[in-house]
Coordinates of C-alpha atoms and ligand atoms in Angstrom, one line a residue:
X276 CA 105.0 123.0 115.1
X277 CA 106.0 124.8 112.3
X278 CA 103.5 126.0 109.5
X279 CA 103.0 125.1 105.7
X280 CA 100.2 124.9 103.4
X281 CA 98.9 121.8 101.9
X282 CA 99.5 123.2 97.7
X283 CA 102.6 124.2 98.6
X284 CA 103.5 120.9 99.7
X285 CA 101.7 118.6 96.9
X286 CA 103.7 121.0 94.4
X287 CA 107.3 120.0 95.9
X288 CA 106.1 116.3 95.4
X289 CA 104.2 116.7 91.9
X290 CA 107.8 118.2 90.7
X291 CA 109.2 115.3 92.1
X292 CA 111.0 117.0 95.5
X293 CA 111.5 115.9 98.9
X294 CA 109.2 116.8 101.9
X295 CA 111.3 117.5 105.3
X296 CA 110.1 115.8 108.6
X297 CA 108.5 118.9 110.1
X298 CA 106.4 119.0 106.3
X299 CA 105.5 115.1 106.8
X300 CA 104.5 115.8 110.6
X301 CA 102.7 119.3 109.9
X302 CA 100.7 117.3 106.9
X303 CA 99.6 114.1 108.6
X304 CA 98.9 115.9 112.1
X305 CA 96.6 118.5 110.2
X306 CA 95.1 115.9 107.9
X307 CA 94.3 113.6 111.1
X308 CA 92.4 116.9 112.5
X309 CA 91.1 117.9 109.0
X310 CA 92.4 120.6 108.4
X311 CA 93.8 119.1 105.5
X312 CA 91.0 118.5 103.2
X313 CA 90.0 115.0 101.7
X314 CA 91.2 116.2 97.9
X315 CA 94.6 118.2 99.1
X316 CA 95.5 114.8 100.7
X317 CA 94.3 112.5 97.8
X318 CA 96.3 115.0 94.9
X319 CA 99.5 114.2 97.1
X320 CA 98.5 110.4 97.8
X321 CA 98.7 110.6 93.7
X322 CA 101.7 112.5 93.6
X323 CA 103.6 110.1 96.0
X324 CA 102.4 107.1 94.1
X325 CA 103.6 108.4 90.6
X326 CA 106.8 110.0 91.9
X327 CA 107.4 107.8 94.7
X328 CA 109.2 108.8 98.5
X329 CA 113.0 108.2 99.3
X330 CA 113.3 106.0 102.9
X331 CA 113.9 109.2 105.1
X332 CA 110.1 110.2 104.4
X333 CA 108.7 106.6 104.3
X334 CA 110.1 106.9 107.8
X335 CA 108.4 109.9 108.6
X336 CA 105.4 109.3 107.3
X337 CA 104.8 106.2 109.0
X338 CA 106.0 107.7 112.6
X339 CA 103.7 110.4 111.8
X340 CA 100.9 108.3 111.3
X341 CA 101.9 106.0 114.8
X342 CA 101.9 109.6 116.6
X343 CA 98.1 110.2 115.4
X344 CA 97.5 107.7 117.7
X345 CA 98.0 105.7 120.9
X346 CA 100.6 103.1 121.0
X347 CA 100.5 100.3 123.0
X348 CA 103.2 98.3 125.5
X349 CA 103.3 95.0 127.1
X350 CA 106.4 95.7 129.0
X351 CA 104.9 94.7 132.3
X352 CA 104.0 91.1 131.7
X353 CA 107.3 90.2 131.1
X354 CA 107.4 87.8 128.4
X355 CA 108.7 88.1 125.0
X356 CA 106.0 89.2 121.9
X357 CA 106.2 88.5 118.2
X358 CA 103.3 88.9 115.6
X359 CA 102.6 88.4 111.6
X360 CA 101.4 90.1 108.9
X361 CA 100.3 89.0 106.0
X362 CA 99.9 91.3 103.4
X363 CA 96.8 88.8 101.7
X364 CA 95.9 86.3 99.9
X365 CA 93.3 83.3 98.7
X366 CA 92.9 80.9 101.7
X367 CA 95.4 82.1 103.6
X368 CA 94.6 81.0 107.0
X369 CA 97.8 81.1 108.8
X370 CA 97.0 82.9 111.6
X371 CA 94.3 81.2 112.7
X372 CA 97.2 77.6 113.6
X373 CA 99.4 80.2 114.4
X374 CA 99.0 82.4 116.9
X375 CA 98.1 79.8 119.3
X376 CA 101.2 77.5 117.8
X377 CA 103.5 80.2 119.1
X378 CA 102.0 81.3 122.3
X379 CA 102.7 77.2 123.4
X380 CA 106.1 78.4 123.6
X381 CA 106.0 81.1 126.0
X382 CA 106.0 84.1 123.6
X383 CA 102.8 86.2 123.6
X384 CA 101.4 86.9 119.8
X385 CA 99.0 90.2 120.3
X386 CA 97.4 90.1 116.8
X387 CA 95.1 93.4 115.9
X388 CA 93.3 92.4 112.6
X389 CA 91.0 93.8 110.1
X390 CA 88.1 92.0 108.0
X391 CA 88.7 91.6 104.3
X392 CA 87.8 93.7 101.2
X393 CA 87.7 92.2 97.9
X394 CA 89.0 88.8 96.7
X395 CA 91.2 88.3 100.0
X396 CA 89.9 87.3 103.4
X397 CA 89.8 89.0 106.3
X398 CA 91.1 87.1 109.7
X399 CA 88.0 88.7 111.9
X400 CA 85.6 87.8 109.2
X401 CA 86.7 83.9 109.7
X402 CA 86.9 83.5 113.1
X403 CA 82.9 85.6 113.3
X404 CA 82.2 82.4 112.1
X405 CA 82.6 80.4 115.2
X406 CA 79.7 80.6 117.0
X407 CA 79.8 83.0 120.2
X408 CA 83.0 84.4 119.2
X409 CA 83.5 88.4 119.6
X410 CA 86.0 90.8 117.8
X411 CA 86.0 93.5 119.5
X412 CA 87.8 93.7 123.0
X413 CA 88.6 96.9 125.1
X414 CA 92.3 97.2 126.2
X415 CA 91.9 95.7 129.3
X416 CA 90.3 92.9 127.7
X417 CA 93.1 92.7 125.3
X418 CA 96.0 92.8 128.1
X419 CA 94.4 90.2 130.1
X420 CA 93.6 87.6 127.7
X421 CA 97.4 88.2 126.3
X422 CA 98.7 87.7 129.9
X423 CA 96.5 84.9 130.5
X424 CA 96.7 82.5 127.2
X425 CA 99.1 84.0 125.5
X426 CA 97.4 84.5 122.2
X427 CA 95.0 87.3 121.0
X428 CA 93.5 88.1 117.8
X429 CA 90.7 90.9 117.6
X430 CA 89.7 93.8 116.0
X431 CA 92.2 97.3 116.2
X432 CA 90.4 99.7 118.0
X433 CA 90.0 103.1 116.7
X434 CA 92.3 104.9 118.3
X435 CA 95.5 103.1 116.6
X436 CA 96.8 105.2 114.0
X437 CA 93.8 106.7 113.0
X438 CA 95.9 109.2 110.3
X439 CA 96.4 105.6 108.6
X440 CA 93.1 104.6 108.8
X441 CA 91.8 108.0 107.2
X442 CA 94.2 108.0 104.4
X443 CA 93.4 104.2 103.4
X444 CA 89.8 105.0 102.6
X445 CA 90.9 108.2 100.9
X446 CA 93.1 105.6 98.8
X447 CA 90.6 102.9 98.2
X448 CA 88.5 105.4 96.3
X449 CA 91.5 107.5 94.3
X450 CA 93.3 104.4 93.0
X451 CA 96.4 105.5 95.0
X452 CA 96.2 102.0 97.1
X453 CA 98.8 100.9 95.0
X454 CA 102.2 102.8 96.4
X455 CA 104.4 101.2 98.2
X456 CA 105.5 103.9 100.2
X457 CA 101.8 104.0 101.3
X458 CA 101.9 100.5 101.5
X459 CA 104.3 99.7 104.4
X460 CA 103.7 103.0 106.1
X461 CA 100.2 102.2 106.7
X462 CA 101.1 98.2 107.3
X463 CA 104.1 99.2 109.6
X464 CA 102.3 102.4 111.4
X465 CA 99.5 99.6 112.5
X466 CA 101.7 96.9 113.8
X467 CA 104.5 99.5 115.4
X468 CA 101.5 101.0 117.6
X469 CA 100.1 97.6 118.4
X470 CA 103.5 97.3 120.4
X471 CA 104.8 94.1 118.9
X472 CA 108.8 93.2 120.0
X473 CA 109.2 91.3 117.1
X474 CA 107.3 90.9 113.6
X475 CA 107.5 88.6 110.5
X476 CA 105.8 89.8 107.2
X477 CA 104.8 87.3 105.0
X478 CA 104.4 89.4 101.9
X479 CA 102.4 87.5 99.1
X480 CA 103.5 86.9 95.3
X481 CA 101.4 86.1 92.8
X482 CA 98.3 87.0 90.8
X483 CA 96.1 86.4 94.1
X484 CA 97.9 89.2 95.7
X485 CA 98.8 92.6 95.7
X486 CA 102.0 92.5 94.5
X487 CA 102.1 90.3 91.1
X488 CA 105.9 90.2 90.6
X489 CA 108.6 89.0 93.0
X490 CA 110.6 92.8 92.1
X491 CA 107.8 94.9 93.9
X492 CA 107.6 92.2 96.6
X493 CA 111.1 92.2 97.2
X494 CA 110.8 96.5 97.5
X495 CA 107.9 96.4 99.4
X496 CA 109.6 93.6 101.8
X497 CA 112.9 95.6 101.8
X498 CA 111.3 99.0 102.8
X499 CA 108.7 97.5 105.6
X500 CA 111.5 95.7 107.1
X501 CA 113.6 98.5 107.1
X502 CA 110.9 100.5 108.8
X503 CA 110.2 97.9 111.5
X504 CA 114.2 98.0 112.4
X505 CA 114.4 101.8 112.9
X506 CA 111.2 101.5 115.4
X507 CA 113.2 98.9 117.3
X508 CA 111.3 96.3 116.1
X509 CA 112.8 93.3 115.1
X510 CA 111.6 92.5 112.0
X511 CA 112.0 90.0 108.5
X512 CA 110.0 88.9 105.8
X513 CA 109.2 85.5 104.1
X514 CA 108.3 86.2 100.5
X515 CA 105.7 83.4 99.6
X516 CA 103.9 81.8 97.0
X517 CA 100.0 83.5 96.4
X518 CA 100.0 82.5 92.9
X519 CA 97.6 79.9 93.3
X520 CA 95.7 79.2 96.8
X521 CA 96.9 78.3 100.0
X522 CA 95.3 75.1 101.1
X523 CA 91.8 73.0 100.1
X524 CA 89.4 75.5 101.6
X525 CA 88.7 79.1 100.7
X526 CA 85.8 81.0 102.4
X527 CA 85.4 81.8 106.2
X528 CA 83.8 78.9 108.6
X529 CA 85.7 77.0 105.3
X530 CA 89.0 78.4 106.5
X531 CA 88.4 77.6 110.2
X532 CA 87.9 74.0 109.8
X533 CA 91.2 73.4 107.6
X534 CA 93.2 75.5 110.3
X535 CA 91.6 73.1 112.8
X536 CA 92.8 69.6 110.8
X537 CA 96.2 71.8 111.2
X538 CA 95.9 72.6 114.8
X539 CA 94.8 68.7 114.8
X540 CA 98.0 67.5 113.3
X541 CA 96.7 67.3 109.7
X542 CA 95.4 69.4 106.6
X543 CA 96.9 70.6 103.7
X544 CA 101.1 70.1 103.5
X545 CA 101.3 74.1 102.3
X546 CA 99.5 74.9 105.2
X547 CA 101.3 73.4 107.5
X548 CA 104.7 74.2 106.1
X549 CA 104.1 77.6 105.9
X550 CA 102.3 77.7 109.6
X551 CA 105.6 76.0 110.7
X552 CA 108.0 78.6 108.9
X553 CA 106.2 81.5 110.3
X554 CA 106.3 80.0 114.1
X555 CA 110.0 79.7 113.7
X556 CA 111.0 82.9 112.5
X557 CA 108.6 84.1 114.7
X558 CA 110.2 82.0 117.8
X559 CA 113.5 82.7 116.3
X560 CA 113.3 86.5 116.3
X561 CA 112.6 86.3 119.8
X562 CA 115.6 84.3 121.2
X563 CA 113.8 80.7 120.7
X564 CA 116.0 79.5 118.5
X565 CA 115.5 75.3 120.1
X566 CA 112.0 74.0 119.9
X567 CA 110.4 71.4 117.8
X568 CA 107.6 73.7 116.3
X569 CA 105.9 71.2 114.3
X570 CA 105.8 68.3 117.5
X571 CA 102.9 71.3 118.8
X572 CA 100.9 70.7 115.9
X573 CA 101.5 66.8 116.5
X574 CA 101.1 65.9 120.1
X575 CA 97.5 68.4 120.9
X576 CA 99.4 71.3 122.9
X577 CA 98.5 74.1 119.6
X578 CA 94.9 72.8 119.6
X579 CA 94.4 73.2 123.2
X580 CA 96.1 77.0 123.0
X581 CA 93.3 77.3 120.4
X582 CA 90.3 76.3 122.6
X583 CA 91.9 78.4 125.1
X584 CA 91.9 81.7 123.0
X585 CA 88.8 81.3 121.1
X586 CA 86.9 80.3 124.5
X587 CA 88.5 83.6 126.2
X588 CA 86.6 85.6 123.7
X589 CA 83.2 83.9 124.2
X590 CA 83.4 81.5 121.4
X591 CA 82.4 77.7 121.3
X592 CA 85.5 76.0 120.1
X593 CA 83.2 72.6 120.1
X594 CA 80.1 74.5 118.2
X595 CA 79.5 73.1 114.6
X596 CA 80.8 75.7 111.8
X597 CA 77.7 77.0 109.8
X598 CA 77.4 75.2 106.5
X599 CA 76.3 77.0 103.1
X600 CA 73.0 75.7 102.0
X601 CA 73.6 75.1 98.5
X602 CA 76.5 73.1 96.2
X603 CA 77.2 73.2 93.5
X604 CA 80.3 70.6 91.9
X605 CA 82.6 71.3 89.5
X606 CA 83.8 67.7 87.7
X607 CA 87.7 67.5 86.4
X608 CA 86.9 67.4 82.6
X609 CA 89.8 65.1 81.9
X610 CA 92.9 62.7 83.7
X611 CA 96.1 64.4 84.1
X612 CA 97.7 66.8 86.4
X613 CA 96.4 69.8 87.5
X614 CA 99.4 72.1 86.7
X615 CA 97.9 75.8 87.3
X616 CA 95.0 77.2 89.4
X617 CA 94.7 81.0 89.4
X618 CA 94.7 82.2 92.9
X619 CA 92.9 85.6 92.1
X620 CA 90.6 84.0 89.7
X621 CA 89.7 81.4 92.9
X622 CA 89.6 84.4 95.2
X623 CA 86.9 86.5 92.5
X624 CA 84.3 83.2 92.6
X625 CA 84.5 82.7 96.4
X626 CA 84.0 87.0 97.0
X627 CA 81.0 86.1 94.1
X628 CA 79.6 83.1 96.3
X629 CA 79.7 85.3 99.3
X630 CA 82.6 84.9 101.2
X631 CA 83.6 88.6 100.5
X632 CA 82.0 91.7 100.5
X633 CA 82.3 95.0 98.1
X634 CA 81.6 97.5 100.4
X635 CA 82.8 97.2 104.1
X636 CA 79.6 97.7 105.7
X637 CA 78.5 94.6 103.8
X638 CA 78.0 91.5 105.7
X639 CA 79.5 88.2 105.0
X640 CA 78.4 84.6 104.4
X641 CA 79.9 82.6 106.9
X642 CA 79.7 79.3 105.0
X643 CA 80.1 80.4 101.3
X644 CA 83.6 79.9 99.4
X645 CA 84.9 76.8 97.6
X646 CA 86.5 73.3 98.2
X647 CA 89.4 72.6 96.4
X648 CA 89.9 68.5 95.5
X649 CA 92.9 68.9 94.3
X650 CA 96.1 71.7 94.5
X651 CA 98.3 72.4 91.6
X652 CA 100.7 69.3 91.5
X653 CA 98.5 66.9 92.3
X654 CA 96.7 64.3 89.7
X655 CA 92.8 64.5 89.1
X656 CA 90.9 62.1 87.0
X657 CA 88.2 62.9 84.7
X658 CA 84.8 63.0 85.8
X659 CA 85.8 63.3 89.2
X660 CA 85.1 66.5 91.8
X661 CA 87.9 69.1 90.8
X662 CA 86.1 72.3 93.3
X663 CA 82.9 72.2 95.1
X664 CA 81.0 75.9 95.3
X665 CA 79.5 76.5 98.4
X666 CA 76.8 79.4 98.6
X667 CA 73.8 80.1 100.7
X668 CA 72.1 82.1 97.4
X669 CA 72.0 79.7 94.5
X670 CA 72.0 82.7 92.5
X671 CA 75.0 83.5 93.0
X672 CA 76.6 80.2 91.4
X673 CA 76.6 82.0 87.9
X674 CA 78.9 84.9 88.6
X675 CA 81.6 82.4 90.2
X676 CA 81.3 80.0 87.7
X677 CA 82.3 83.3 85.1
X678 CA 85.1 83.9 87.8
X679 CA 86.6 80.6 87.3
X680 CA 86.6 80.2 83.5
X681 CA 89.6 79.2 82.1
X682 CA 90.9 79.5 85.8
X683 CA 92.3 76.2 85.5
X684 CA 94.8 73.7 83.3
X685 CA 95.0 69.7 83.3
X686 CA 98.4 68.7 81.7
X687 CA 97.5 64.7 80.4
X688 CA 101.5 64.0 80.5
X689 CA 102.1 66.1 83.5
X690 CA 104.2 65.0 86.3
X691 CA 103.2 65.3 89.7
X692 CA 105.1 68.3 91.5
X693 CA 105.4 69.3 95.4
X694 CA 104.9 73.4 95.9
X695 CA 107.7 76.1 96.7
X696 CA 105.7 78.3 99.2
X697 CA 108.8 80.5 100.4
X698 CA 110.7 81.6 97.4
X699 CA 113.0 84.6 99.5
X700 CA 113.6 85.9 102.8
X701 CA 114.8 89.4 103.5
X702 CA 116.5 89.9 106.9
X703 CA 116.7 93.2 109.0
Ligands
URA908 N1 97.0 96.7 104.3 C1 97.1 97.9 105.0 O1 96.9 97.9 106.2 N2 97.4 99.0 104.3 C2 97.7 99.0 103.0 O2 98.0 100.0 102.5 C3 97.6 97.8 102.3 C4 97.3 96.6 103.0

């Protein structure tokens, strides 16, 4: 491999130049090893995020970053694979009635997920929840539980693009999480190793998510989908609604049992429509292009995929979900219709209450977060339960109730309104 030195190569980016593909591989492979210091790599994570990459070095960065690692390969079971990511929101759930929802048509969903940081939940952090039920499996584990039900979510193991998983900490602390070629190379580095055939990004809009405005979605989308195409993956992304919450329930053991009325055949109607979009472009991308997705919901076959995966990874699908100790009831202060509910604002009180954590080795409440009465559209009347807060430490109510102020608007004359949850696809 050829030699540079890390100045030399934050000064081409600094003064806005182009880094060649033997640069990008010399930098992340040393960087991986450490022989790229912490600051060298966080003055050119700065540099990238004010001056930006062109697609040829989004490219190689994020094969880079894939080649700092293992990358795994399902090739001998023989069935067709297709995952989701979500790039986070407030009560987004999805995977939880998903995964299983796909696997009931014969195509295998391997789903390596993290826990959550700040306002938006993590997948592993919800399902630790369920009592019994383990994160962590070894590769084997992982292969057989995919050949066997069809459905796996657990934690990534360490050696999946580590370079990625270096570099994101370095970013959380430089304020350089922000770039979008940093972005979907560390998204697509992830879910290219995890060996995925096909992948659908659901890539959140709103003030609950990391993108605010549909222009840096749409460029975000664009370049991550462009990125899964040139690794052979066959990828698209929904662009969807995070402006307000997805769902009634926000907050881990919270989360499981609304995707359980889903998996049931009921809960919230954004819920299941968005479950029921994913499954089909997921099903879709992989050649199913005639099933009746939402009949699995209906007629028990999701649910029992469900029990199947959360039992193969010790966990009591029957076990009651752990219930915050304390309540505490926020009242509608007037009739009308509720016409805006801030999803980030929703997101702060329920991180506040418990549901979160600030630093990652924090642990997590398993029943704190909040129950919605109502979604934006619906009528409330006054005097009646708008949100209930759940928390194990009462003490804790104060700071969420600050979260929420002014979170929230009754319009007396409103009319009633049904949400748009996918407002653009972008196609490979
Ligand atoms: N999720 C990731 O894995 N990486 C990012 O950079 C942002 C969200």
């Amino acid at each position: 491999m050829a030699s540079f030195s890390a100045p030399e190569l934050i000064v081409i980016k600094r003064d806005k130049g182009e880094l060649s593909t033997e640069q990008i591989n010399w930098l992340v492979a040393n960087y991986t090893r450490g022989a790229v210091a912490d600051e060298q790599m966080s003055a050119l994570a700065m540099a990238i995020l004010l001056n930006g990459m062109n697609r040829r070095e989004i490219r190689d960065l994020t094969m880079a970053m894939i080649a700092s690692g293992e990358k795994l390969n399902y090739d001998d079971l023989g069935v067709a694979t297709a995952d989701k990511h979500s790039t986070g929101g407030v009560g987004d759930k999805i995977t939880l009635p998903l995964a299983p929802l796909v696997a009931v048509f014969g195509v295998a969903v391997p789903q390596l997920s993290g826990r959550g940081l700040g306002h938006t939940g993590g997948t592993l952090d919800k399902l630790e929840s369920i009592p019994g039920w383990r994160a962590s499996l070894s590769n084997e584990e992982f292969h057989k539980q995919l050949a066997e039900v069809g459905a796996v979510i657990c934690a990534a193991g360490s050696g999946l693009a580590p370079a990625d998983r270096k570099l994101y900490s370095l970013r959380d602390v430089t304020g350089t999480v922000e770039a979008i070629p940093l972005i979907a190379s560390s998204i697509m580095s992830k879910k290219i190793a995890e060996g995925t055939k096909s992948l659908v990004l659901d890539v959140k809009v709103g003030s609950g998510a990391f993108m605010k405005d549909i222009e840096r979605a749409r460029e975000l989308a664009t370049v991550m989908v462009q990125l899964g195409q040139d690794a052979g993956v066959n990828t698209t992304a929904l662009l969807t609604d995070m402006s307000t919450p997805l769902g009634l329930q926000i907050g881990n053991a919270l989360e499981v049992k609304e995707s359980v009325e889903v998996l049931a055949g009921g809960g919230p109607a954004d819920v299941v429509q968005l479950t029921v979009e994913l499954a089909t472009e997921m099903l879709r991308l992989s050649g199913k292009t005639d099933v009746d997705v939402a009949a699995a919901l209906n007629d028990g076959r999701a649910m029992d995929k469900w029990r199947q995966m959360i039992s193969a990874q010790s966990g009591n699908p029957d076990a009651p979900l752990p219930v915050a100790k304390e309540q505490h009831v926020i009242l509608a202060p007037a009739d009308g219709m509720l016409s805006h509910l801030d999803a980030l604002q929703v997101g702060t009180a329920s991180w506040r209450l418990g549901a979160g954590r600030a630093r990652k080795e924090d642990p997590v409440q398993a029943g704190a977060g909040i129950t919605l009465h109502a979604q934006v559209g619906q009528r409330v009347t006054g005097g009646q339960p708008l949100m209930t807060l759940h928390t194990d430490e009462p003490a804790r109510f104060e700071g969420a109730l600050a979260a929420l102020e002014g979170s929230f608007k009754i319009e007396v004359s409103g009319k009633p309104s049904e949400r748009q949850i996918v407002l653009e696809r972008i196609n490979g």
